[in-house]
Structures are given as C-alpha cells and as structure tokens.
mmCIF file with all atom_site columns, C-alpha atoms in Angstrom:
data_model
loop_
_atom_site.group_PDB
_atom_site.id
_atom_site.type_symbol
_atom_site.label_atom_id
_atom_site.label_alt_id
_atom_site.label_comp_id
_atom_site.label_asym_id
_atom_site.label_entity_id
_atom_site.label_seq_id
_atom_site.pdbx_PDB_ins_code
_atom_site.Cartn_x
_atom_site.Cartn_y
_atom_site.Cartn_z
_atom_site.occupancy
_atom_site.B_iso_or_equiv
_atom_site.pdbx_formal_charge
_atom_site.auth_seq_id
_atom_site.auth_comp_id
_atom_site.auth_asym_id
_atom_site.auth_atom_id
_atom_site.pdbx_PDB_model_num
ATOM 1   C CA . MET A 1 1   ? -20.974 0.983   -34.725 1.00 57.00 ? 466 MET A CA 1
ATOM 2   C CA . ALA A 1 2   ? -17.514 -0.556  -34.266 1.00 59.00 ? 467 ALA A CA 1
ATOM 3   C CA . GLY A 1 3   ? -16.155 3.005   -33.989 1.00 64.00 ? 468 GLY A CA 1
ATOM 4   C CA . ASP A 1 4   ? -18.679 3.825   -31.272 1.00 66.00 ? 469 ASP A CA 1
ATOM 5   C CA . GLN A 1 5   ? -17.573 0.795   -29.220 1.00 65.00 ? 470 GLN A CA 1
ATOM 6   C CA . GLY A 1 6   ? -13.930 1.824   -29.563 1.00 63.00 ? 471 GLY A CA 1
ATOM 7   C CA . ARG A 1 7   ? -14.695 5.376   -28.473 1.00 67.00 ? 472 ARG A CA 1
ATOM 8   C CA . ASP A 1 8   ? -16.736 4.033   -25.502 1.00 63.00 ? 473 ASP A CA 1
ATOM 9   C CA . ARG A 1 9   ? -13.782 1.846   -24.421 1.00 67.00 ? 474 ARG A CA 1
ATOM 10  C CA . ILE A 1 10  ? -11.399 4.777   -24.653 1.00 71.00 ? 475 ILE A CA 1
ATOM 11  C CA . ARG A 1 11  ? -13.808 7.053   -22.752 1.00 74.00 ? 476 ARG A CA 1
ATOM 12  C CA . SER A 1 12  ? -14.245 4.337   -20.089 1.00 77.00 ? 477 SER A CA 1
ATOM 13  C CA . HIS A 1 13  ? -10.465 3.929   -19.769 1.00 71.00 ? 478 HIS A CA 1
ATOM 14  C CA . ASP A 1 14  ? -10.000 7.694   -19.551 1.00 82.00 ? 479 ASP A CA 1
ATOM 15  C CA . ASP A 1 15  ? -12.699 7.900   -16.861 1.00 84.00 ? 480 ASP A CA 1
ATOM 16  C CA . GLU A 1 16  ? -11.015 5.166   -14.875 1.00 84.00 ? 481 GLU A CA 1
ATOM 17  C CA . CYS A 1 17  ? -7.634  6.904   -15.133 1.00 85.00 ? 482 CYS A CA 1
ATOM 18  C CA . THR A 1 18  ? -9.182  10.172  -13.987 1.00 87.00 ? 483 THR A CA 1
ATOM 19  C CA . ARG A 1 19  ? -10.863 8.458   -11.050 1.00 89.00 ? 484 ARG A CA 1
ATOM 20  C CA . ARG A 1 20  ? -7.628  6.779   -9.971  1.00 85.00 ? 485 ARG A CA 1
ATOM 21  C CA . ALA A 1 21  ? -5.757  10.087  -10.235 1.00 84.00 ? 486 ALA A CA 1
ATOM 22  C CA . ASP A 1 22  ? -8.455  11.761  -8.122  1.00 83.00 ? 487 ASP A CA 1
ATOM 23  C CA . VAL A 1 23  ? -8.109  9.106   -5.419  1.00 79.00 ? 488 VAL A CA 1
ATOM 24  C CA . ARG A 1 24  ? -4.331  9.397   -5.410  1.00 79.00 ? 489 ARG A CA 1
ATOM 25  C CA . ASP A 1 25  ? -4.512  13.202  -5.260  1.00 81.00 ? 490 ASP A CA 1
ATOM 26  C CA . THR A 1 26  ? -6.985  13.066  -2.385  1.00 78.00 ? 491 THR A CA 1
ATOM 27  C CA . TYR A 1 27  ? -4.747  10.754  -0.313  1.00 73.00 ? 492 TYR A CA 1
ATOM 28  C CA . ASP A 1 28  ? -1.712  12.907  -1.134  1.00 80.00 ? 493 ASP A CA 1
ATOM 29  C CA . ARG A 1 29  ? -3.619  15.949  0.167   1.00 87.00 ? 494 ARG A CA 1
ATOM 30  C CA . ILE A 1 30  ? -4.804  14.331  3.425   1.00 74.00 ? 495 ILE A CA 1
ATOM 31  C CA . ALA A 1 31  ? -1.825  12.005  4.002   1.00 75.00 ? 496 ALA A CA 1
ATOM 32  C CA . THR A 1 32  ? -0.531  13.482  7.273   1.00 86.00 ? 497 THR A CA 1
ATOM 33  C CA . HIS A 1 33  ? -3.907  13.653  8.963   1.00 82.00 ? 498 HIS A CA 1
ATOM 34  C CA . PHE A 1 34  ? -5.019  10.283  7.560   1.00 80.00 ? 499 PHE A CA 1
ATOM 35  C CA . ALA A 1 35  ? -1.829  8.596   8.821   1.00 83.00 ? 500 ALA A CA 1
ATOM 36  C CA . SER A 1 36  ? -2.210  10.159  12.283  1.00 87.00 ? 501 SER A CA 1
ATOM 37  C CA . THR A 1 37  ? -5.625  8.521   12.720  1.00 84.00 ? 502 THR A CA 1
ATOM 38  C CA . ARG A 1 38  ? -4.240  5.088   11.917  1.00 85.00 ? 503 ARG A CA 1
ATOM 39  C CA . GLU A 1 39  ? -1.567  4.507   14.525  1.00 88.00 ? 504 GLU A CA 1
ATOM 40  C CA . TYR A 1 40  ? -1.996  0.859   15.428  1.00 90.00 ? 505 TYR A CA 1
ATOM 41  C CA . ALA A 1 41  ? -2.103  -2.401  13.495  1.00 92.00 ? 506 ALA A CA 1
ATOM 42  C CA . TRP A 1 42  ? -5.455  -4.098  13.202  1.00 91.00 ? 507 TRP A CA 1
ATOM 43  C CA . PRO A 1 43  ? -5.797  -7.087  15.574  1.00 95.00 ? 508 PRO A CA 1
ATOM 44  C CA . GLU A 1 44  ? -6.824  -9.332  12.662  1.00 96.00 ? 509 GLU A CA 1
ATOM 45  C CA . VAL A 1 45  ? -3.607  -8.456  10.833  1.00 94.00 ? 510 VAL A CA 1
ATOM 46  C CA . GLU A 1 46  ? -1.544  -9.109  13.944  1.00 94.00 ? 511 GLU A CA 1
ATOM 47  C CA . ALA A 1 47  ? -3.173  -12.555 14.319  1.00 95.00 ? 512 ALA A CA 1
ATOM 48  C CA . PHE A 1 48  ? -2.560  -13.364 10.654  1.00 92.00 ? 513 PHE A CA 1
ATOM 49  C CA . VAL A 1 49  ? 1.122   -12.310 10.819  1.00 92.00 ? 514 VAL A CA 1
ATOM 50  C CA . ASP A 1 50  ? 1.674   -14.188 14.079  1.00 90.00 ? 515 ASP A CA 1
ATOM 51  C CA . ALA A 1 51  ? 0.162   -17.356 12.565  1.00 91.00 ? 516 ALA A CA 1
ATOM 52  C CA . HIS A 1 52  ? 1.737   -17.198 9.105   1.00 88.00 ? 517 HIS A CA 1
ATOM 53  C CA . ALA A 1 53  ? 5.077   -15.379 9.297   1.00 77.00 ? 518 ALA A CA 1
ATOM 54  C CA . THR A 1 54  ? 6.961   -17.427 11.821  1.00 77.00 ? 519 THR A CA 1
ATOM 55  C CA . ASP A 1 55  ? 10.397  -18.276 10.387  1.00 79.00 ? 520 ASP A CA 1
ATOM 56  C CA . ARG A 1 56  ? 11.900  -14.764 9.862   1.00 80.00 ? 521 ARG A CA 1
ATOM 57  C CA . SER A 1 57  ? 12.607  -15.569 6.206   1.00 86.00 ? 522 SER A CA 1
ATOM 58  C CA . GLY A 1 58  ? 10.866  -14.384 3.100   1.00 92.00 ? 523 GLY A CA 1
ATOM 59  C CA . VAL A 1 59  ? 9.373   -11.211 1.725   1.00 95.00 ? 524 VAL A CA 1
ATOM 60  C CA . GLY A 1 60  ? 6.268   -9.504  3.078   1.00 95.00 ? 525 GLY A CA 1
ATOM 61  C CA . LEU A 1 61  ? 4.023   -7.009  1.322   1.00 97.00 ? 526 LEU A CA 1
ATOM 62  C CA . ASP A 1 62  ? 1.932   -4.306  2.980   1.00 97.00 ? 527 ASP A CA 1
ATOM 63  C CA . LEU A 1 63  ? -0.469  -3.500  0.133   1.00 97.00 ? 528 LEU A CA 1
ATOM 64  C CA . GLY A 1 64  ? -1.928  -0.033  0.511   1.00 94.00 ? 529 GLY A CA 1
ATOM 65  C CA . CYS A 1 65  ? 0.645   0.537   3.262   1.00 96.00 ? 530 CYS A CA 1
ATOM 66  C CA . GLY A 1 66  ? -0.278  4.113   4.099   1.00 94.00 ? 531 GLY A CA 1
ATOM 67  C CA . ASN A 1 67  ? 1.819   4.981   7.161   1.00 95.00 ? 532 ASN A CA 1
ATOM 68  C CA . CYS A 1 68  ? 3.353   1.481   7.264   1.00 97.00 ? 533 CYS A CA 1
ATOM 69  C CA . ARG A 1 69  ? 1.731   0.361   10.531  1.00 94.00 ? 534 ARG A CA 1
ATOM 70  C CA . HIS A 1 70  ? 1.344   -3.153  9.120   1.00 97.00 ? 535 HIS A CA 1
ATOM 71  C CA . ALA A 1 71  ? 4.737   -3.072  7.403   1.00 97.00 ? 536 ALA A CA 1
ATOM 72  C CA . GLU A 1 72  ? 6.255   -2.460  10.864  1.00 97.00 ? 537 GLU A CA 1
ATOM 73  C CA . LEU A 1 73  ? 4.447   -5.562  12.132  1.00 94.00 ? 538 LEU A CA 1
ATOM 74  C CA . LEU A 1 74  ? 5.620   -7.637  9.147   1.00 96.00 ? 539 LEU A CA 1
ATOM 75  C CA . GLU A 1 75  ? 9.202   -6.450  9.518   1.00 95.00 ? 540 GLU A CA 1
ATOM 76  C CA . ALA A 1 76  ? 9.443   -8.023  12.976  1.00 91.00 ? 541 ALA A CA 1
ATOM 77  C CA . HIS A 1 77  ? 8.622   -11.426 11.383  1.00 92.00 ? 542 HIS A CA 1
ATOM 78  C CA . LEU A 1 78  ? 10.092  -11.364 7.854   1.00 94.00 ? 543 LEU A CA 1
ATOM 79  C CA . GLU A 1 79  ? 13.486  -10.746 6.307   1.00 94.00 ? 544 GLU A CA 1
ATOM 80  C CA . THR A 1 80  ? 12.328  -8.108  3.793   1.00 96.00 ? 545 THR A CA 1
ATOM 81  C CA . VAL A 1 81  ? 9.162   -5.988  3.692   1.00 97.00 ? 546 VAL A CA 1
ATOM 82  C CA . VAL A 1 82  ? 7.776   -3.971  0.802   1.00 97.00 ? 547 VAL A CA 1
ATOM 83  C CA . GLY A 1 83  ? 5.237   -1.248  1.404   1.00 98.00 ? 548 GLY A CA 1
ATOM 84  C CA . LEU A 1 84  ? 3.200   -0.312  -1.665  1.00 97.00 ? 549 LEU A CA 1
ATOM 85  C CA . ASP A 1 85  ? 0.761   2.621   -1.864  1.00 95.00 ? 550 ASP A CA 1
ATOM 86  C CA . VAL A 1 86  ? -0.570  4.805   -4.657  1.00 92.00 ? 551 VAL A CA 1
ATOM 87  C CA . SER A 1 87  ? -0.078  7.955   -2.605  1.00 94.00 ? 552 SER A CA 1
ATOM 88  C CA . ARG A 1 88  ? 3.354   9.549   -2.483  1.00 94.00 ? 553 ARG A CA 1
ATOM 89  C CA . GLY A 1 89  ? 2.166   11.536  0.553   1.00 94.00 ? 554 GLY A CA 1
ATOM 90  C CA . LEU A 1 90  ? 1.257   8.402   2.464   1.00 94.00 ? 555 LEU A CA 1
ATOM 91  C CA . LEU A 1 91  ? 4.539   6.769   1.491   1.00 96.00 ? 556 LEU A CA 1
ATOM 92  C CA . GLU A 1 92  ? 6.305   9.765   3.022   1.00 95.00 ? 557 GLU A CA 1
ATOM 93  C CA . THR A 1 93  ? 4.412   9.197   6.301   1.00 95.00 ? 558 THR A CA 1
ATOM 94  C CA . GLY A 1 94  ? 5.520   5.571   6.156   1.00 97.00 ? 559 GLY A CA 1
ATOM 95  C CA . ARG A 1 95  ? 9.134   6.535   5.516   1.00 97.00 ? 560 ARG A CA 1
ATOM 96  C CA . LYS A 1 96  ? 9.063   8.849   8.549   1.00 96.00 ? 561 LYS A CA 1
ATOM 97  C CA . ARG A 1 97  ? 7.498   6.133   10.727  1.00 96.00 ? 562 ARG A CA 1
ATOM 98  C CA . ALA A 1 98  ? 10.167  3.643   9.671   1.00 98.00 ? 563 ALA A CA 1
ATOM 99  C CA . LEU A 1 99  ? 12.940  6.098   10.500  1.00 98.00 ? 564 LEU A CA 1
ATOM 100 C CA . GLU A 1 100 ? 11.428  7.056   13.855  1.00 96.00 ? 565 GLU A CA 1
ATOM 101 C CA . ARG A 1 101 ? 10.740  3.480   14.929  1.00 96.00 ? 566 ARG A CA 1
ATOM 102 C CA . GLU A 1 102 ? 13.861  2.005   13.316  1.00 97.00 ? 567 GLU A CA 1
ATOM 103 C CA . PHE A 1 103 ? 12.414  -0.676  11.076  1.00 97.00 ? 568 PHE A CA 1
ATOM 104 C CA . ASP A 1 104 ? 13.251  -1.440  7.434   1.00 97.00 ? 569 ASP A CA 1
ATOM 105 C CA . VAL A 1 105 ? 10.728  -1.247  4.640   1.00 98.00 ? 570 VAL A CA 1
ATOM 106 C CA . GLU A 1 106 ? 11.217  -0.881  0.926   1.00 97.00 ? 571 GLU A CA 1
ATOM 107 C CA . LEU A 1 107 ? 8.656   1.677   -0.282  1.00 98.00 ? 572 LEU A CA 1
ATOM 108 C CA . VAL A 1 108 ? 7.118   1.498   -3.740  1.00 96.00 ? 573 VAL A CA 1
ATOM 109 C CA . GLN A 1 109 ? 4.579   3.811   -5.304  1.00 95.00 ? 574 GLN A CA 1
ATOM 110 C CA . GLY A 1 110 ? 2.120   1.797   -7.331  1.00 93.00 ? 575 GLY A CA 1
ATOM 111 C CA . ASP A 1 111 ? -1.439  0.767   -7.992  1.00 90.00 ? 576 ASP A CA 1
ATOM 112 C CA . ALA A 1 112 ? -2.786  -2.359  -6.335  1.00 90.00 ? 577 ALA A CA 1
ATOM 113 C CA . SER A 1 113 ? -4.650  -3.273  -9.523  1.00 88.00 ? 578 SER A CA 1
ATOM 114 C CA . THR A 1 114 ? -1.392  -3.539  -11.497 1.00 89.00 ? 579 THR A CA 1
ATOM 115 C CA . LEU A 1 115 ? 1.259   -4.580  -8.990  1.00 89.00 ? 580 LEU A CA 1
ATOM 116 C CA . PRO A 1 116 ? 4.765   -3.644  -10.096 1.00 86.00 ? 581 PRO A CA 1
ATOM 117 C CA . LEU A 1 117 ? 6.179   -6.832  -8.582  1.00 90.00 ? 582 LEU A CA 1
ATOM 118 C CA . ALA A 1 118 ? 7.578   -9.991  -10.114 1.00 91.00 ? 583 ALA A CA 1
ATOM 119 C CA . ASP A 1 119 ? 5.467   -13.139 -9.982  1.00 92.00 ? 584 ASP A CA 1
ATOM 120 C CA . ASP A 1 120 ? 6.119   -15.302 -6.915  1.00 93.00 ? 585 ASP A CA 1
ATOM 121 C CA . SER A 1 121 ? 8.259   -12.597 -5.238  1.00 94.00 ? 586 SER A CA 1
ATOM 122 C CA . ILE A 1 122 ? 6.046   -12.198 -2.136  1.00 95.00 ? 587 ILE A CA 1
ATOM 123 C CA . ASP A 1 123 ? 5.699   -14.790 0.623   1.00 93.00 ? 588 ASP A CA 1
ATOM 124 C CA . ARG A 1 124 ? 3.177   -13.034 2.903   1.00 93.00 ? 589 ARG A CA 1
ATOM 125 C CA . ALA A 1 125 ? 0.915   -10.093 2.185   1.00 95.00 ? 590 ALA A CA 1
ATOM 126 C CA . VAL A 1 126 ? -1.474  -7.930  4.168   1.00 96.00 ? 591 VAL A CA 1
#
C-alpha cells in the first residue's frame, strides 16, 4: 500500500511535468503569432502601475511577460524590470520588442510556480 502511494505521487509529478512541458512547447510554437495579437498593455495594468510605481526606484516584475508589453510599461516607472516567461519563443519576442522600442528589461526563462528570484527582490509585479 505504501508503495502504491509512492508510485501514485511519482506518476502525478511526472504527469504535471509533462503538462508543463506541453504548455511551454505550445507557446514556443505559437510565440510570434501570439505576441502579435497582444500589442497593448491592459488598461487595468496601466492603472495599477500609474498608482503604485511612482518614484522611479525599485525592481518590477512582469510575470508571464510574453512579448513584454507590460514590462515596457513598468520600465517607464521603475529602475529595473525583469520579464519572466516559461516560453523561450515568447522571451525572444519580448527581446525584439525591447530592442525596437528601446527599453531595458532583464529576461528570465522560468516557471511562475517556482520563481527563480530571491525573496524580497521585487517591489512591483504585474
């Protein structure tokens, strides 16, 4: 019985890893088209940033940054911005956007469920 529970946990973990890889692979495959359909920042995010990132200091995080449309918004208000996404393809679209529009963003490939960031290193996040 204890062996069955252990095998079930391993199988569940393996299934979760497979699902996450499938999501990442899908976004990598559709990155360019996906990014092209998300050109503008959401009004709610603009309002949040305007209200909470006012002193041009600190570090901002665009979690699930995709093409970095919200990182661009954060960069106008914060000293440093990190864009994190699981998809390497989407990070590439974000890198291109940052170069074309001349804003700075540090891009990190990672999973939002296990952030590869130090505790207390982010001041504002969207």
